[in-house]
Coordinates of C-alpha atoms in Angstrom, one line a residue:
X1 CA -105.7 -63.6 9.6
X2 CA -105.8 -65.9 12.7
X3 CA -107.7 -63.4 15.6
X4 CA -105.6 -63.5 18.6
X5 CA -107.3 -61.8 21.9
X6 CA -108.7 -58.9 20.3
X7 CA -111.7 -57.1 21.7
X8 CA -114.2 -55.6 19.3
X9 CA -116.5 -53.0 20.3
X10 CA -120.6 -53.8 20.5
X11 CA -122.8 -52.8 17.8
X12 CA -119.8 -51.8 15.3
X13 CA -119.4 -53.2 11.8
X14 CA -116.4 -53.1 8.9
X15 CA -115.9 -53.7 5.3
X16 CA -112.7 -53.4 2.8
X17 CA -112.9 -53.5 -0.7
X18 CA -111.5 -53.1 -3.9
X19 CA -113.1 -50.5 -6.1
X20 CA -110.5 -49.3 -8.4
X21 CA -109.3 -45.8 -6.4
X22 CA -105.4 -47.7 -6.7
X23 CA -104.5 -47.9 -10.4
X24 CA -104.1 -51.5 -11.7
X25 CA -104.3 -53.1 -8.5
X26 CA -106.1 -55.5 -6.9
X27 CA -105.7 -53.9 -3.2
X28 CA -108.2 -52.8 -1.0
X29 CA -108.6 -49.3 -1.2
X30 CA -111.8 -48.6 0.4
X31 CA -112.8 -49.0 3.9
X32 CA -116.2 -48.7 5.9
X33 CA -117.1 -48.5 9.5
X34 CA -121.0 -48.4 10.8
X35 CA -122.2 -47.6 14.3
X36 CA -125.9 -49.8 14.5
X37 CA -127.0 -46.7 16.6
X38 CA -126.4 -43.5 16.3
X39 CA -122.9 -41.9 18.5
X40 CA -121.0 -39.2 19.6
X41 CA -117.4 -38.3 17.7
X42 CA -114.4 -36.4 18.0
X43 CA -111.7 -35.7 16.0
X44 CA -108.0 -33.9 16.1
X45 CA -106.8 -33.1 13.2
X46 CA -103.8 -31.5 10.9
X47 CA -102.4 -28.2 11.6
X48 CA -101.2 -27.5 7.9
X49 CA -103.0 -25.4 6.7
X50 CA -103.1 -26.7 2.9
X51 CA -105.5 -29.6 4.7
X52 CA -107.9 -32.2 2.6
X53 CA -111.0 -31.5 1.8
X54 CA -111.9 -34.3 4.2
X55 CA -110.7 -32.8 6.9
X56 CA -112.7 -29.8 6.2
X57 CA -115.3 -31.9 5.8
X58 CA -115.1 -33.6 9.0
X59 CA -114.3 -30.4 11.7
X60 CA -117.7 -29.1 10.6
X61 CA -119.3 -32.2 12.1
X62 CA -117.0 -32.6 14.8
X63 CA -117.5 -33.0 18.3
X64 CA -121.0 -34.3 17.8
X65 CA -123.9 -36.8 18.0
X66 CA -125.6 -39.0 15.8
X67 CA -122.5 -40.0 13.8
X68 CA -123.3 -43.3 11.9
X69 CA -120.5 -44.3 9.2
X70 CA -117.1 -43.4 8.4
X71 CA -115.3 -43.8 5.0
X72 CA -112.0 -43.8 4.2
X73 CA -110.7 -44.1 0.7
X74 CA -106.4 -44.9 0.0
X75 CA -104.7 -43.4 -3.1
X76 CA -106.4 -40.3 -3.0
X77 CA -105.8 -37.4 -1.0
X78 CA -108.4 -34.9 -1.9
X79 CA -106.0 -32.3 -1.1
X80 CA -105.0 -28.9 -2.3
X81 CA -108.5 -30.2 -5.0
X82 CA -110.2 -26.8 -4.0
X83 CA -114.2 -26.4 -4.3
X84 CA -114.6 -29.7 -6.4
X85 CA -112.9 -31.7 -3.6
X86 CA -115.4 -30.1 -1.5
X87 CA -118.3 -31.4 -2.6
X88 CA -117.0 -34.7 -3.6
X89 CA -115.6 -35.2 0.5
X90 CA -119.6 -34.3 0.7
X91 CA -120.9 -37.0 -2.0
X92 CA -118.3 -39.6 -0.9
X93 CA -120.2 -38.8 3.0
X94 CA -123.6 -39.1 1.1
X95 CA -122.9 -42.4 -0.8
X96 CA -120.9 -44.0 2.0
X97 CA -123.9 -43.0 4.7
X98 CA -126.8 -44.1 2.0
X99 CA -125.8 -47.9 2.1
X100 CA -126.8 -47.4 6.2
X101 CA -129.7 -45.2 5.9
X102 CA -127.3 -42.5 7.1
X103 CA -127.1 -38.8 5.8
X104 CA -124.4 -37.3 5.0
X105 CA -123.6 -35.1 8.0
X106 CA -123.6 -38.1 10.2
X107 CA -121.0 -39.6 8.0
X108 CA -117.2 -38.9 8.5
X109 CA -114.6 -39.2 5.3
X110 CA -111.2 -39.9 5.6
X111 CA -109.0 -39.9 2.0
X112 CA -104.9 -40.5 1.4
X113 CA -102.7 -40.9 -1.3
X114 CA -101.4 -38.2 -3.6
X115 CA -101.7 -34.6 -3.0
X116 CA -103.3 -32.3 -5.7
X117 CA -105.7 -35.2 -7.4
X118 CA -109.6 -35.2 -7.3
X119 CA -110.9 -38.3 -6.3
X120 CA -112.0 -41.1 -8.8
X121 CA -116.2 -40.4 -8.0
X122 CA -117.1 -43.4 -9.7
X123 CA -115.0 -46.1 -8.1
X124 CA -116.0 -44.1 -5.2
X125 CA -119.1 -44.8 -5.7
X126 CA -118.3 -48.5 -6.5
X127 CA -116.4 -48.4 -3.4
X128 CA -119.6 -47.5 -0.9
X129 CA -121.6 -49.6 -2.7
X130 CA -119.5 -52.6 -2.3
X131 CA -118.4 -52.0 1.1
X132 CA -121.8 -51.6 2.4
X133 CA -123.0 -55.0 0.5
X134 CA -119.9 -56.8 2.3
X135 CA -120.3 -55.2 6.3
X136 CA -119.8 -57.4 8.9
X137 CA -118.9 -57.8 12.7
X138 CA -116.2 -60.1 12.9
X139 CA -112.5 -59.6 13.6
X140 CA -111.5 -60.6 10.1
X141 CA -114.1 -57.7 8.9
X142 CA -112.0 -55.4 10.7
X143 CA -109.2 -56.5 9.2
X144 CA -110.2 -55.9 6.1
X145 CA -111.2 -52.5 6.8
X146 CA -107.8 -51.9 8.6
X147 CA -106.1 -52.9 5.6
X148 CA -108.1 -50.9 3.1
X149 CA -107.1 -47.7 4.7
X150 CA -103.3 -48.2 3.8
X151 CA -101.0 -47.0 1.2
X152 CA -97.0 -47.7 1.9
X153 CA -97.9 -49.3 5.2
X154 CA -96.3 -52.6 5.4
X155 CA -97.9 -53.5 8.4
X156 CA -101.0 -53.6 9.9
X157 CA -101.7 -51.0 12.8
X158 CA -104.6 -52.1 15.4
X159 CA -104.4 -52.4 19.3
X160 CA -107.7 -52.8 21.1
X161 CA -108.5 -53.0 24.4
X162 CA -111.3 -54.2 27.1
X163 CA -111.6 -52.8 31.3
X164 CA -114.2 -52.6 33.6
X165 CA -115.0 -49.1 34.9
X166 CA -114.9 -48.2 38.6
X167 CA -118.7 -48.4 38.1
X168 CA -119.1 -52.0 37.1
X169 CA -119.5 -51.3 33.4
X170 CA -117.1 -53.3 30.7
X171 CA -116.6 -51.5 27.8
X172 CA -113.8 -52.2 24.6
X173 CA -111.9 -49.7 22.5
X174 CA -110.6 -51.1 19.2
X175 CA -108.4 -49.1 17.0
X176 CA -107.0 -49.2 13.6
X177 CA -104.8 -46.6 12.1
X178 CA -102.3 -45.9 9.0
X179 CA -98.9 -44.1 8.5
X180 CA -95.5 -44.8 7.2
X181 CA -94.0 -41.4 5.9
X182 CA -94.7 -37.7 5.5
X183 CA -94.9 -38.4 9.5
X184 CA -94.3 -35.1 11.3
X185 CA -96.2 -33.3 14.4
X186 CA -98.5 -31.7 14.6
X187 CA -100.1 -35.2 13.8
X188 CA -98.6 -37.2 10.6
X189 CA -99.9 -38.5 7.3
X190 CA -101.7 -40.5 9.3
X191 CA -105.5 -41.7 9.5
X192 CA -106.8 -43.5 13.2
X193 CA -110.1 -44.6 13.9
X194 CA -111.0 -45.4 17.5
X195 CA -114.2 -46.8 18.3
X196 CA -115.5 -47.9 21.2
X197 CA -118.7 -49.0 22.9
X198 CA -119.0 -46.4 25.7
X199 CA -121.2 -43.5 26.1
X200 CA -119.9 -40.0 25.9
X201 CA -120.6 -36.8 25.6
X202 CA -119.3 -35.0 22.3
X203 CA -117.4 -32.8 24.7
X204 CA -116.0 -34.9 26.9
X205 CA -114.6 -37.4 23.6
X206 CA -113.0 -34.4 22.2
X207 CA -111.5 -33.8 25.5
X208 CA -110.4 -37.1 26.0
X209 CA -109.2 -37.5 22.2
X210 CA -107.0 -34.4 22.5
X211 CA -105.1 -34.7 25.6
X212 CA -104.1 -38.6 24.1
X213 CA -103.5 -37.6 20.9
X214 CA -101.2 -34.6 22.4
X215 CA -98.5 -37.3 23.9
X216 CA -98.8 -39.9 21.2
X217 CA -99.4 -39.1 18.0
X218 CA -98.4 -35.1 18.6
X219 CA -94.8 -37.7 19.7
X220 CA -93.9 -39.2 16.4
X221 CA -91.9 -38.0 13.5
X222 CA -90.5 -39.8 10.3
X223 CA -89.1 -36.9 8.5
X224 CA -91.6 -33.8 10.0
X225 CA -93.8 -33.5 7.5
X226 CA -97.1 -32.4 8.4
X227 CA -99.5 -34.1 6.2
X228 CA -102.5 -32.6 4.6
X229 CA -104.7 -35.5 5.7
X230 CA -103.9 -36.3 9.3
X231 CA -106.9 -37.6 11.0
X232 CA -107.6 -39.1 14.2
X233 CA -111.4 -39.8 15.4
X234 CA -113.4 -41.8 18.0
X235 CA -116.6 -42.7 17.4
X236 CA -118.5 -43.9 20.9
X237 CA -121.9 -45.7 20.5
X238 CA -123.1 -46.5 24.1
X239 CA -123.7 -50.0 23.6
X240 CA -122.3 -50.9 26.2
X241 CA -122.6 -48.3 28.9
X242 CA -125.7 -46.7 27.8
X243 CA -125.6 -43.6 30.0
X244 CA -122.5 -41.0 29.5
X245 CA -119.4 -41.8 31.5
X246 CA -118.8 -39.0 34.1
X247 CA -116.5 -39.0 37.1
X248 CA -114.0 -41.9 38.0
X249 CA -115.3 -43.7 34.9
X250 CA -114.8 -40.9 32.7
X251 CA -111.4 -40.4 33.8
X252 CA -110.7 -44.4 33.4
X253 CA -112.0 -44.3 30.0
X254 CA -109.5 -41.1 29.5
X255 CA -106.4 -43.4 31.2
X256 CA -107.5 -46.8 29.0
X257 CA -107.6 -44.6 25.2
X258 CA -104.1 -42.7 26.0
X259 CA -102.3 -46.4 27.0
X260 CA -104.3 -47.6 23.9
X261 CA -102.7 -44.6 21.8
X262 CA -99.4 -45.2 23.3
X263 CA -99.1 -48.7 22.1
X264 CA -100.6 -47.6 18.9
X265 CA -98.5 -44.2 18.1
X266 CA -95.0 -46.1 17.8
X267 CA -96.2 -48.4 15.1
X268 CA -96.6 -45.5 12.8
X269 CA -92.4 -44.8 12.6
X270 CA -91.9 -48.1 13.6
X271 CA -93.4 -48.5 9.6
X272 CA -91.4 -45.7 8.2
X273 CA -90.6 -46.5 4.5
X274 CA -87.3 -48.1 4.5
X275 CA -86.6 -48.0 8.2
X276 CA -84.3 -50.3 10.1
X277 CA -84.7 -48.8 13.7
X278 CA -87.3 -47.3 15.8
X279 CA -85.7 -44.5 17.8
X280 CA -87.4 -43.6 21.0
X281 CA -86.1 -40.2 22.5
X282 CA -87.0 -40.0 26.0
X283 CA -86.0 -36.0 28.0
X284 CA -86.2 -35.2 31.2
X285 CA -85.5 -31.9 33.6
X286 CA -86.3 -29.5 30.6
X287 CA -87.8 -26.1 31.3
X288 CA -91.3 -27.2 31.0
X289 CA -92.9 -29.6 28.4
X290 CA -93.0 -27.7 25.6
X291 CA -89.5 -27.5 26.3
X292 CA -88.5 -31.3 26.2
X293 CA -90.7 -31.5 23.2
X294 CA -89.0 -29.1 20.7
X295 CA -85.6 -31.0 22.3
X296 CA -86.9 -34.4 21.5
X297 CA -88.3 -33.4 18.0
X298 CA -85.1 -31.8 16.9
X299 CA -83.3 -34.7 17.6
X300 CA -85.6 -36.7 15.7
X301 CA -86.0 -34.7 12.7
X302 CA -82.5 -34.2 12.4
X303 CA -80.8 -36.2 9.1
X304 CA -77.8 -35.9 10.5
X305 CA -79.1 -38.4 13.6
X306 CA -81.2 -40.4 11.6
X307 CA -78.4 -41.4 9.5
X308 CA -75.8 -42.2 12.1
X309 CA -78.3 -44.5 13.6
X310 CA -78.8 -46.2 10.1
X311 CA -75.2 -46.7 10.0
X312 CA -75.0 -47.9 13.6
X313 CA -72.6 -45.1 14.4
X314 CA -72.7 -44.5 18.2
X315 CA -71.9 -40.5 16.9
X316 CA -73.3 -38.4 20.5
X317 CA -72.1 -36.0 19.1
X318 CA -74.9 -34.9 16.5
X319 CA -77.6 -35.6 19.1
X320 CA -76.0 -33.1 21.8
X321 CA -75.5 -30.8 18.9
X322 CA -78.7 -30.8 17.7
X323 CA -80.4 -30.6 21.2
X324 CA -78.4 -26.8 21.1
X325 CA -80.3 -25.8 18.0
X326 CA -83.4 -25.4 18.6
X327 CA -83.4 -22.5 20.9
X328 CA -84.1 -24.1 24.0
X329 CA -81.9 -22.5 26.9
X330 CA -80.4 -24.7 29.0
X331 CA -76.7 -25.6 30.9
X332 CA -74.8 -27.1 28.3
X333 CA -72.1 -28.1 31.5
X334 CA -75.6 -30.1 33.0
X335 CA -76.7 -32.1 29.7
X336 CA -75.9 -36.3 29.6
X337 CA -77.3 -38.4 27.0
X338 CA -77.2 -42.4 27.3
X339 CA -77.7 -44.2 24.3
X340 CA -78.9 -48.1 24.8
X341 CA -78.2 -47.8 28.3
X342 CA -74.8 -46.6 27.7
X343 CA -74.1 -43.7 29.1
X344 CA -71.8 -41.3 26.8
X345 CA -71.9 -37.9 27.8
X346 CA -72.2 -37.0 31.4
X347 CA -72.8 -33.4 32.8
X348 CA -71.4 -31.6 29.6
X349 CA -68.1 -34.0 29.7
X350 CA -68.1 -37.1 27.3
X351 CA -66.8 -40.7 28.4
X352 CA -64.7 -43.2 27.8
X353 CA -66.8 -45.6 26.3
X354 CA -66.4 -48.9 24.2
X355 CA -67.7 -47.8 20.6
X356 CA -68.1 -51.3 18.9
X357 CA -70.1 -52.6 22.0
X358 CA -72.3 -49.6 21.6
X359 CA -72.6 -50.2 17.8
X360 CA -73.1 -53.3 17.9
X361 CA -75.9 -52.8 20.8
X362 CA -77.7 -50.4 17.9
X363 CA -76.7 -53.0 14.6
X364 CA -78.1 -56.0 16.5
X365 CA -81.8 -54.3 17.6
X366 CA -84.5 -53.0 15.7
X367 CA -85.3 -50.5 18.8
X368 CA -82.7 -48.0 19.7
X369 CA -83.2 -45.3 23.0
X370 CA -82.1 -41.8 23.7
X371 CA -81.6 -40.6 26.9
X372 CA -81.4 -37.3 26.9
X373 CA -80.9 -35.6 30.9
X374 CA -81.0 -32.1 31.6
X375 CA -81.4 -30.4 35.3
X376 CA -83.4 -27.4 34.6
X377 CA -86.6 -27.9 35.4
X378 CA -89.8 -30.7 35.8
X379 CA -89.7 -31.0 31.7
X380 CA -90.2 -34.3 30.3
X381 CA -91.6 -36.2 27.5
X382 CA -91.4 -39.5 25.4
X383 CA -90.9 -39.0 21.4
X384 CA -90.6 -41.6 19.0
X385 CA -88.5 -41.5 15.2
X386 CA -87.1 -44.0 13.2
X387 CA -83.9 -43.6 11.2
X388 CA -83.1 -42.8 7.4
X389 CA -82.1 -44.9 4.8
X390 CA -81.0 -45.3 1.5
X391 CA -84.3 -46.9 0.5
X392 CA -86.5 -44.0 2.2
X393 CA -84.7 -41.7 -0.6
X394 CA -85.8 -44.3 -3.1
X395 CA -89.3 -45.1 -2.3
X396 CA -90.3 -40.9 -2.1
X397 CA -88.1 -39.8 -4.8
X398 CA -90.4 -42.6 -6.7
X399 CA -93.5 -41.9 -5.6
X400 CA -95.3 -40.7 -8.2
X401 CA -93.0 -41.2 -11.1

């Protein structure tokens, strides 16, 4: 893969392999990342409480120091695998953090795949000890290690960026993440790693990791399912800026991850299995936040949306309707929704509008907008869905048959 500007991080390295963890394939199904020094981490996780063993695994260890390595295996879940998944999230964390000279609590393990399997130990195994044999520091490294982490992804997920702090310091995030389906908040089956080459304090990363993860990745849906596995770290080494950011670098980092999240979030639907549009759902003048979030996420969870939008059907109706479900209390005679630019329903009244122009507007692009107004309050938030298909049915109701 030809590397484009792409800034990688100080003192990281990445591997991808093939060790077997897929079935008869010759995929890369195993991915590790190593810190050269020791650094802080964070981590957000799934709220379902039927969560992998991983992320058990990795909240014990999280925020904290001296984090070296982090492995990630695809087509395994090691979920709902109770004690024995346990302790082999802890050997994968011991073999993965032995080909570094890492233990394992200063290893973090990240699995996907199918629910209810215990993991293949001895490709596992195979896994670590071919990924650590093949580390390295380049940008097709990471690639590798990007692409190892997948499992219906079709496309590759990594945004990175480079600033120079109010203090004179430059420093690089680079992320790589995963998700296609079983996408719902809180999280999604999705896996992120975000490293960077700034200093911080375990406290202050788990700050900044929540508050970014809380309008991005909390903001997309493919169907609402809260995945078992959902993981996003960052994993900050100091080469760069040895002493812990504070003050108006601190909060610069903070600005720099979120607008590295937001670009990063809206690939994950953007990948839904079988989708043919992207659906971003902006609300305004809700109650309060929470409010225009449970709006914005019952329009995008709801089939009866997703579908229209599949079929280019400019129907407002189902997305006004849907907005009056979900308990929300608002002015239904001060609700308008534009859709493309169009507007369709003003103050409770709808319009005259041209439906095959609006159609058309949806058929023709990949990215469609919902603009949904309300005037009861300072409310507001950006969500992001994607529309279902005939070939979403077919790719899950195959999945493991």
């Amino acid at each position: 893969m030809e590397e484009k500007e792409f800034y990688l991080p100080r003192k990281f390295r990445y591997a991808g392999v093939n060790c077997g963890i897929k079935p008869n394939s010759t995929k890369l199904d195993f991915a590790l990342v190593v810190s050269d020094v020791p650094a802080t981490a964070a981590g957000v996780y799934t709220q379902n409480l039927n969560c992998g063993a991983p992320v058990t695994y990795d909240r014990a260890i999280t925020p904290g120091a001296g984090i070296r390595a982090i492995a990630t295996d695809s087509g395994c879940a090691n979920a709902c695998t109770g004690e024995e998944g346990l302790r082999n999230a802890r050997t994968m964390a011991e073999l993965a953090g032995a080909t570094v000279g890492a233990t394992a609590e200063q290893t973090l393990v990240m699995s996907t795949g199918v629910i209810g399997v215990q993991l293949p130990m001895d490709a596992i195994a195979k896994g670590a000890k071919l990924a650590g044999e093949a580390l390295g520091s380049t940008y097709d490294d990471f690639v590798k290690a990007a692409t190892a982490i997948q499992t219906t992804d079709t496309k590759l997920k990594i945004v990175s960026r480079e600033a120079t702090l109010p203090s004179g310091a430059t420093i690089r995030l680079a992320s790589m993440c995963k998700g296609a389906a079983m996408i719902g908040p809180n999280m999604a089956t999705m896996l992120a790693t975000i490293l960077t080459d700034a200093a911080l304090e375990p406290q202050d990363a788990q700050n900044a990791l929540r508050d970014a993860v809380e309008d991005t990745f909390n903001c997309v849906s493919v169907e609402g399912h809260t995945s078992t596995s959902d993981t996003c770290v960052l994993v900050a080494n100091g080469a760069a800026s040895p002493e812990p950011l504070k003050g108006a670098d601190l909060d610069a980092f903070s600005a720099l991850l979120l607008d590295l999240c937001q670009e990063l979030a809206p690939m994950i639907p953007n990948d839904g299995e079988g989708v043919t549009h992207l659906i971003t759902i902006d609300v305004t003048g809700a109650p309060d936040r929470a409010s225009a979030k449970l709006l914005a996420q019952t329009v995008a969870n709801d089939a009866l949306v997703k579908t229209a939008i599949c079929g280019a059907d400019p129907n407002w109706g189902r997305i006004v309707s849907a907005t009056g479900r979900c308990g929300v209390p608002y002015d239904p005679r001060k609700v308008s929704l534009k859709v493309n630019g169009y507007l369709l329903y003003e103050n409770g009244t709808p319009l005259d509008f041209d439906k095959e122009e609006v159609s058309n507007s949806i058929r023709s692009n990949r990215n469609t907008s919902f603009e949904l107004f309300f005037q009861e309050g300072d409310g507001k938030i950006r969500f992001w869905t994607s529309d279902l298909t005939c070939e979403y049915v077919h790719l899950n109701a195959d999945y493991t048959t």
